[in-house]
């Protein structure tokens, strides 16, 4: 059957792109005039839909899963812009379907915001779901952390096939106890790496307070055993293997274990066996998702963009990207997509920036960031709430040094737009 919503949505998408508008607007239009569009389109996929959700790491993990599955010969649909609301998925579909609304793909792998994942799975029950973690993030939207866990539990309850869970996050691991039907698989860490990834309760525990005994951990399908400078060890099927990694940051490598677990589950279809060697080769080639440790070249030297949006992500970013030898800029916005409550900055320790200092602070909450850094005795070069002039001053002032910018989501988008004027930046459509 021909639906007029598809050509109308495609027209809105084309006009929006010509005007430089947001990527989700066409999806919002189609959601309003044709609420059944996503369900009708995605229900045709032979291997169904996989949903990736959680507080940290959705975009990069989704990118990894897509590239791993493509290495197995599958055609994958995904919302690669990182627009992870339901309207972002609808907009991405409009870019892939033909004028009759037909999608050519074997499977969909979709990154979804925790709250919007609930709305999505009510319309389109996924065959697979991957639930990464539950951490304090955007408290103005979600409230307390147990509410976020409830959202992910609902996603799991709607999953018809396999739910992949983070063994090391107690709120995520406990979701397995509520499942009635779906298979539960886990990804996990070697004991030596557990302290690198404290869960929310551990991060907020007072120094010296007793730590309750950890429950017995279930067997994990994939375990991250070691993280090196440019490689990592993973264990699966009783064997430990080493693979090169383009991705940087210990958090990205842990998410690679999650991606491997989901990709292995999907690749085992119709009696087929996953090509593990092919999966590892594909994993070794995965580059960072835009803004997530992405490295650009400015004046012949690297400029890295590191997305930060909650205490855990900022802590791991600072740990994964040492400050020595780099000029540093921090850009903090408090738009809706960033979360309006910036009190979480006080849960991050910035002492690793003390020796090198921070050259530029920018974004709508630049002065909040400046105050926080003063309490950790971190020297500050300049503060400018306007991102474009602050970025220009940062690049001029650190012309002979590699550069790194820690930024919230909307600040990252603004920075990428400015950088596109002076260097090659991937166009994400």
Coordinates of C-alpha atoms in Angstrom, one line a residue:
X1 CA 0.0 0.0 0.0
X2 CA 1.3 3.5 -0.8
X3 CA 1.4 6.0 2.1
X4 CA 1.5 9.7 1.4
X5 CA 3.4 10.2 4.7
X6 CA 6.6 8.9 3.1
X7 CA 7.0 11.3 0.2
X8 CA 5.8 14.2 2.4
X9 CA 8.4 13.2 5.0
X10 CA 11.1 13.0 2.4
X11 CA 10.2 16.4 1.1
X12 CA 10.4 17.9 4.7
X13 CA 13.7 16.2 5.1
X14 CA 15.1 17.7 1.9
X15 CA 13.9 21.2 2.8
X16 CA 15.2 20.9 6.3
X17 CA 18.6 19.9 5.1
X18 CA 18.8 22.7 2.6
X19 CA 17.9 25.2 5.4
X20 CA 20.4 23.6 7.8
X21 CA 17.7 22.4 10.1
X22 CA 17.7 19.6 12.7
X23 CA 17.9 16.0 11.5
X24 CA 14.8 14.9 13.6
X25 CA 12.3 17.4 12.2
X26 CA 11.1 15.1 9.3
X27 CA 10.6 12.3 11.8
X28 CA 8.5 14.5 14.0
X29 CA 6.3 15.3 11.1
X30 CA 5.8 11.7 10.1
X31 CA 5.1 10.6 13.7
X32 CA 2.3 13.1 13.8
X33 CA 0.6 12.2 10.5
X34 CA 1.4 8.5 10.4
X35 CA 2.0 6.9 13.9
X36 CA 2.3 3.4 12.4
X37 CA 5.2 4.3 10.1
X38 CA 8.0 2.8 12.2
X39 CA 6.2 -0.3 13.2
X40 CA 5.1 -1.0 9.7
X41 CA 8.5 -0.4 8.2
X42 CA 10.7 -2.2 10.7
X43 CA 8.5 -5.3 11.1
X44 CA 9.6 -6.4 7.6
X45 CA 13.2 -7.0 8.6
X46 CA 14.2 -10.7 8.6
X47 CA 16.4 -10.4 11.8
X48 CA 14.2 -7.8 13.5
X49 CA 15.3 -4.9 15.6
X50 CA 18.1 -4.5 18.2
X51 CA 17.8 -1.6 20.7
X52 CA 20.9 -0.2 22.4
X53 CA 20.2 1.9 25.5
X54 CA 21.8 3.0 28.8
X55 CA 23.4 6.1 30.3
X56 CA 26.8 6.1 28.7
X57 CA 28.2 4.8 25.5
X58 CA 25.2 4.3 23.3
X59 CA 26.4 6.0 20.1
X60 CA 29.9 4.4 19.9
X61 CA 28.5 1.0 20.9
X62 CA 25.8 1.1 18.3
X63 CA 28.4 2.1 15.7
X64 CA 30.5 -0.9 16.7
X65 CA 27.6 -3.3 16.5
X66 CA 26.7 -2.1 13.0
X67 CA 30.2 -2.5 11.7
X68 CA 30.6 -5.9 13.3
X69 CA 27.3 -7.2 11.7
X70 CA 28.3 -5.7 8.4
X71 CA 31.5 -7.8 8.6
X72 CA 29.2 -10.8 8.7
X73 CA 27.6 -9.9 5.4
X74 CA 24.4 -8.4 6.9
X75 CA 22.8 -5.2 5.6
X76 CA 22.1 -3.0 8.7
X77 CA 19.8 0.0 9.2
X78 CA 20.8 2.4 12.0
X79 CA 20.2 5.9 13.2
X80 CA 23.8 7.0 12.7
X81 CA 23.4 10.7 13.5
X82 CA 23.0 9.8 17.2
X83 CA 19.6 11.4 17.2
X84 CA 18.2 8.8 19.7
X85 CA 14.6 9.9 20.2
X86 CA 11.9 8.1 18.4
X87 CA 11.5 11.0 15.9
X88 CA 15.3 10.6 15.2
X89 CA 14.7 7.0 14.2
X90 CA 11.8 7.9 12.0
X91 CA 13.9 10.6 10.3
X92 CA 16.7 8.1 9.7
X93 CA 14.1 5.7 8.2
X94 CA 12.9 8.4 5.8
X95 CA 16.5 8.7 4.5
X96 CA 16.6 4.9 3.7
X97 CA 13.2 3.8 2.6
X98 CA 12.1 4.1 -1.0
X99 CA 9.1 6.2 -2.0
X100 CA 6.7 3.4 -1.2
X101 CA 8.2 3.1 2.3
X102 CA 10.1 -0.1 1.7
X103 CA 13.4 -0.7 3.7
X104 CA 16.2 -2.9 2.3
X105 CA 18.0 -4.3 5.3
X106 CA 18.4 -7.5 7.3
X107 CA 18.4 -6.0 10.7
X108 CA 18.0 -2.6 12.5
X109 CA 20.4 -1.6 15.3
X110 CA 19.1 1.5 17.0
X111 CA 20.5 3.7 19.7
X112 CA 17.7 5.0 21.9
X113 CA 17.5 7.4 24.8
X114 CA 16.3 5.6 27.9
X115 CA 13.0 7.4 28.1
X116 CA 12.3 7.3 24.4
X117 CA 13.3 3.6 24.2
X118 CA 10.2 2.9 26.3
X119 CA 7.9 4.6 23.8
X120 CA 9.7 2.9 20.9
X121 CA 9.5 -0.7 22.3
X122 CA 5.8 -0.2 23.0
X123 CA 5.3 0.4 19.2
X124 CA 8.1 -2.0 17.9
X125 CA 9.0 -4.9 20.3
X126 CA 12.7 -5.5 19.6
X127 CA 14.1 -9.0 19.1
X128 CA 17.4 -7.9 20.8
X129 CA 18.3 -5.3 23.4
X130 CA 21.6 -4.2 24.8
X131 CA 21.5 -2.4 28.1
X132 CA 24.8 -0.8 29.0
X133 CA 24.7 0.9 32.4
X134 CA 22.7 3.1 34.8
X135 CA 24.5 6.2 36.0
X136 CA 23.4 9.7 37.2
X137 CA 22.6 11.7 34.2
X138 CA 20.1 14.4 33.3
X139 CA 18.4 14.3 36.7
X140 CA 16.1 17.1 35.5
X141 CA 14.6 14.5 33.1
X142 CA 14.8 11.2 34.8
X143 CA 14.8 12.0 38.5
X144 CA 16.6 9.4 40.6
X145 CA 18.7 6.7 39.2
X146 CA 16.3 3.9 40.0
X147 CA 13.8 5.5 37.7
X148 CA 16.3 5.1 34.8
X149 CA 16.7 1.4 35.8
X150 CA 12.9 1.0 35.6
X151 CA 13.0 2.4 32.0
X152 CA 15.6 -0.1 30.9
X153 CA 13.7 -2.9 32.6
X154 CA 10.7 -2.0 30.5
X155 CA 12.8 -2.2 27.4
X156 CA 14.0 -5.7 28.4
X157 CA 10.4 -6.8 29.2
X158 CA 9.4 -6.0 25.6
X159 CA 12.3 -7.8 24.0
X160 CA 11.3 -11.0 22.3
X161 CA 14.6 -12.8 21.8
X162 CA 17.9 -11.9 23.7
X163 CA 18.7 -9.3 26.3
X164 CA 22.4 -8.4 26.7
X165 CA 23.2 -7.0 30.2
X166 CA 26.2 -5.4 31.9
X167 CA 27.3 -7.9 34.5
X168 CA 29.2 -5.3 36.5
X169 CA 26.3 -2.8 36.9
X170 CA 24.1 -4.2 39.7
X171 CA 21.0 -2.3 38.6
X172 CA 21.4 -3.6 35.0
X173 CA 22.4 -7.2 36.0
X174 CA 19.3 -7.5 38.2
X175 CA 17.0 -7.0 35.2
X176 CA 17.6 -10.6 34.4
X177 CA 15.6 -11.6 37.4
X178 CA 12.5 -9.9 35.9
X179 CA 12.7 -11.5 32.5
X180 CA 10.0 -13.9 31.4
X181 CA 10.9 -15.4 28.1
X182 CA 13.9 -13.6 26.6
X183 CA 17.4 -15.1 26.9
X184 CA 19.8 -13.1 29.1
X185 CA 23.5 -12.8 28.0
X186 CA 26.1 -10.8 29.9
X187 CA 29.3 -8.9 29.1
X188 CA 31.8 -8.2 31.8
X189 CA 35.2 -7.2 33.1
X190 CA 38.3 -8.9 34.5
X191 CA 38.6 -8.4 38.2
X192 CA 41.7 -6.3 37.6
X193 CA 39.6 -3.7 35.8
X194 CA 36.6 -3.4 38.1
X195 CA 38.0 -0.4 40.0
X196 CA 38.2 1.5 36.7
X197 CA 34.4 1.3 36.3
X198 CA 32.8 2.0 39.6
X199 CA 29.0 1.7 39.6
X200 CA 26.9 4.6 40.8
X201 CA 26.7 3.4 44.4
X202 CA 30.5 3.0 44.6
X203 CA 31.1 6.5 43.1
X204 CA 28.9 8.1 45.7
X205 CA 30.1 6.1 48.7
X206 CA 31.9 8.2 51.4
X207 CA 35.7 7.5 51.6
X208 CA 36.4 4.7 54.0
X209 CA 32.8 3.6 54.2
X210 CA 32.2 -0.2 54.2
X211 CA 31.5 -1.7 50.9
X212 CA 28.7 -4.3 50.9
X213 CA 29.7 -7.7 49.6
X214 CA 29.2 -8.0 45.9
X215 CA 26.7 -10.7 44.7
X216 CA 28.1 -13.6 42.8
X217 CA 28.6 -12.6 39.2
X218 CA 27.0 -14.7 36.4
X219 CA 29.0 -16.1 33.5
X220 CA 29.7 -13.5 30.8
X221 CA 29.6 -14.3 27.1
X222 CA 32.4 -11.8 26.5
X223 CA 34.9 -10.6 29.1
X224 CA 37.3 -7.7 28.7
X225 CA 40.5 -9.0 30.2
X226 CA 43.1 -6.3 29.4
X227 CA 43.3 -2.8 27.9
X228 CA 46.5 -1.7 26.2
X229 CA 47.6 1.5 24.5
X230 CA 46.4 0.3 21.1
X231 CA 45.0 -3.2 21.7
X232 CA 42.9 -5.2 24.1
X233 CA 42.3 -8.8 25.2
X234 CA 38.8 -10.3 25.2
X235 CA 37.7 -13.8 26.4
X236 CA 34.8 -15.7 24.8
X237 CA 34.1 -19.4 24.3
X238 CA 36.9 -20.1 26.9
X239 CA 39.6 -18.5 24.8
X240 CA 41.4 -15.2 25.3
X241 CA 42.2 -13.3 22.1
X242 CA 44.1 -10.1 21.4
X243 CA 43.0 -7.5 18.9
X244 CA 44.3 -4.1 17.8
X245 CA 42.0 -1.2 18.6
X246 CA 41.6 2.2 16.9
X247 CA 39.2 3.3 19.6
X248 CA 40.7 5.1 22.6
X249 CA 39.4 5.3 26.1
X250 CA 38.9 2.5 28.5
X251 CA 35.1 3.1 28.4
X252 CA 35.0 2.5 24.7
X253 CA 37.0 -0.8 25.0
X254 CA 34.5 -2.0 27.7
X255 CA 31.7 -1.2 25.3
X256 CA 33.4 -3.2 22.7
X257 CA 32.8 -6.3 24.9
X258 CA 29.1 -5.3 24.9
X259 CA 29.1 -4.9 21.1
X260 CA 30.8 -8.3 20.6
X261 CA 28.2 -10.0 22.8
X262 CA 25.3 -8.6 20.9
X263 CA 26.9 -9.1 17.4
X264 CA 27.6 -12.7 18.3
X265 CA 24.0 -13.3 19.3
X266 CA 22.6 -11.8 16.1
X267 CA 25.1 -13.5 13.8
X268 CA 24.1 -16.9 15.1
X269 CA 21.0 -17.3 12.9
X270 CA 19.4 -20.1 11.0
X271 CA 22.0 -22.5 12.4
X272 CA 24.9 -20.3 11.3
X273 CA 28.0 -19.8 13.5
X274 CA 29.4 -16.4 14.1
X275 CA 32.7 -15.7 12.3
X276 CA 34.6 -14.6 15.4
X277 CA 37.8 -13.8 13.5
X278 CA 35.8 -11.6 11.1
X279 CA 34.2 -9.9 14.1
X280 CA 37.6 -9.1 15.7
X281 CA 39.0 -7.8 12.4
X282 CA 36.0 -5.5 12.1
X283 CA 36.4 -4.4 15.7
X284 CA 40.1 -3.5 15.1
X285 CA 39.0 -1.1 12.3
X286 CA 36.2 0.7 14.2
X287 CA 36.9 4.5 14.5
X288 CA 35.3 6.7 17.2
X289 CA 31.8 7.9 16.6
X290 CA 31.6 11.7 16.0
X291 CA 32.6 13.7 19.0
X292 CA 33.4 10.6 21.1
X293 CA 37.2 10.7 21.2
X294 CA 37.1 11.8 17.5
X295 CA 40.5 13.1 16.3
X296 CA 40.6 15.9 13.7
X297 CA 43.6 17.7 12.3
X298 CA 44.0 21.5 12.8
X299 CA 47.2 23.3 11.7
X300 CA 48.9 19.9 11.2
X301 CA 48.2 18.7 14.7
X302 CA 45.5 16.5 16.3
X303 CA 42.4 18.0 17.9
X304 CA 40.4 15.5 19.9
X305 CA 36.7 15.9 20.8
X306 CA 35.7 14.1 24.0
X307 CA 32.0 14.0 24.9
X308 CA 31.2 14.4 28.6
X309 CA 27.7 14.4 30.0
X310 CA 27.7 13.0 33.5
X311 CA 30.2 12.3 36.3
X312 CA 31.2 8.8 35.2
X313 CA 31.8 9.8 31.6
X314 CA 33.9 12.9 32.6
X315 CA 36.0 10.9 35.0
X316 CA 36.7 8.2 32.5
X317 CA 37.4 10.8 29.8
X318 CA 40.0 12.5 32.0
X319 CA 41.5 9.1 32.9
X320 CA 41.6 7.9 29.3
X321 CA 43.0 11.1 27.8
X322 CA 45.9 12.3 29.9
X323 CA 46.5 16.1 29.9
X324 CA 50.3 16.1 29.6
X325 CA 51.4 17.8 26.4
X326 CA 47.9 18.9 25.3
X327 CA 46.2 22.2 25.3
X328 CA 42.8 21.8 26.9
X329 CA 39.4 23.4 26.3
X330 CA 36.1 22.6 28.1
X331 CA 32.7 23.6 26.7
X332 CA 29.7 23.1 28.9
X333 CA 26.1 23.8 27.7
X334 CA 22.9 23.2 29.6
X335 CA 20.4 22.8 26.7
X336 CA 17.7 20.2 26.9
X337 CA 19.8 17.6 25.1
X338 CA 22.7 18.1 27.6
X339 CA 20.5 18.1 30.7
X340 CA 19.7 21.3 32.5
X341 CA 21.1 20.3 35.9
X342 CA 24.9 20.8 35.9
X343 CA 25.4 20.0 39.6
X344 CA 27.0 16.8 38.5
X345 CA 30.2 18.8 37.7
X346 CA 30.9 18.7 41.4
X347 CA 31.1 14.9 41.4
X348 CA 34.1 15.0 39.1
X349 CA 37.7 15.4 40.3
X350 CA 39.8 17.7 38.0
X351 CA 43.1 17.4 39.7
X352 CA 44.7 15.7 36.6
X353 CA 44.3 19.1 34.8
X354 CA 46.2 21.0 37.5
X355 CA 49.7 20.9 36.0
X356 CA 48.7 21.9 32.4
X357 CA 45.7 24.0 33.3
X358 CA 42.7 24.7 31.0
X359 CA 43.3 27.2 28.2
X360 CA 39.7 28.0 27.4
X361 CA 36.3 27.6 29.0
X362 CA 33.1 28.1 27.0
X363 CA 29.5 27.3 26.7
X364 CA 26.4 28.6 28.5
X365 CA 27.7 27.2 31.8
X366 CA 31.3 28.2 31.4
X367 CA 31.4 30.2 34.6
X368 CA 30.0 27.2 36.6
X369 CA 32.8 25.2 35.2
X370 CA 35.3 27.9 36.1
X371 CA 34.1 27.9 39.7
X372 CA 34.4 24.1 39.9
X373 CA 38.0 24.2 38.5
X374 CA 39.0 26.9 41.0
X375 CA 38.1 24.5 43.9
X376 CA 40.5 22.0 42.4
X377 CA 43.2 24.6 41.9
X378 CA 43.2 24.2 38.2
X379 CA 44.6 27.3 36.3
X380 CA 42.2 28.8 33.8
X381 CA 43.4 30.8 30.7
X382 CA 40.1 32.5 29.6
X383 CA 36.3 32.2 29.9
X384 CA 34.0 33.1 27.0
X385 CA 30.4 31.7 26.9
X386 CA 30.3 32.1 23.1
X387 CA 31.7 29.0 21.6
X388 CA 32.8 30.3 18.2
X389 CA 35.1 33.0 19.4
X390 CA 36.3 30.9 22.3
X391 CA 37.3 28.1 19.9
X392 CA 39.0 30.5 17.6
X393 CA 41.1 31.9 20.5
X394 CA 41.9 28.4 21.7
X395 CA 43.2 27.3 18.3
X396 CA 45.3 30.6 17.9
X397 CA 46.7 30.3 21.4
X398 CA 47.7 26.7 21.1
X399 CA 48.9 26.7 17.5
X400 CA 52.0 24.6 18.2
X401 CA 50.4 22.0 20.5
X402 CA 48.0 19.1 20.1
X403 CA 44.5 20.0 21.4
X404 CA 41.7 18.4 23.3
X405 CA 38.2 19.6 23.9
X406 CA 35.9 18.1 26.6
X407 CA 32.3 19.1 25.7
X408 CA 28.7 18.4 26.3
X409 CA 26.5 17.2 23.4
X410 CA 25.2 20.5 22.0
X411 CA 28.5 22.2 22.6
X412 CA 30.1 19.4 20.6
X413 CA 27.8 20.0 17.7
X414 CA 28.5 23.7 17.7
X415 CA 32.3 23.0 17.8
X416 CA 32.1 20.6 14.9
X417 CA 30.2 23.2 12.9
X418 CA 33.0 25.7 13.5
X419 CA 35.7 23.2 12.9
X420 CA 34.1 22.2 9.5
X421 CA 35.0 25.7 8.3
X422 CA 38.8 25.1 8.8
X423 CA 39.3 21.3 8.5
X424 CA 37.7 18.1 7.2
X425 CA 34.9 17.0 9.5
X426 CA 32.8 14.0 8.7
X427 CA 29.3 14.9 7.5
X428 CA 26.7 12.9 9.5
X429 CA 23.3 12.9 7.8

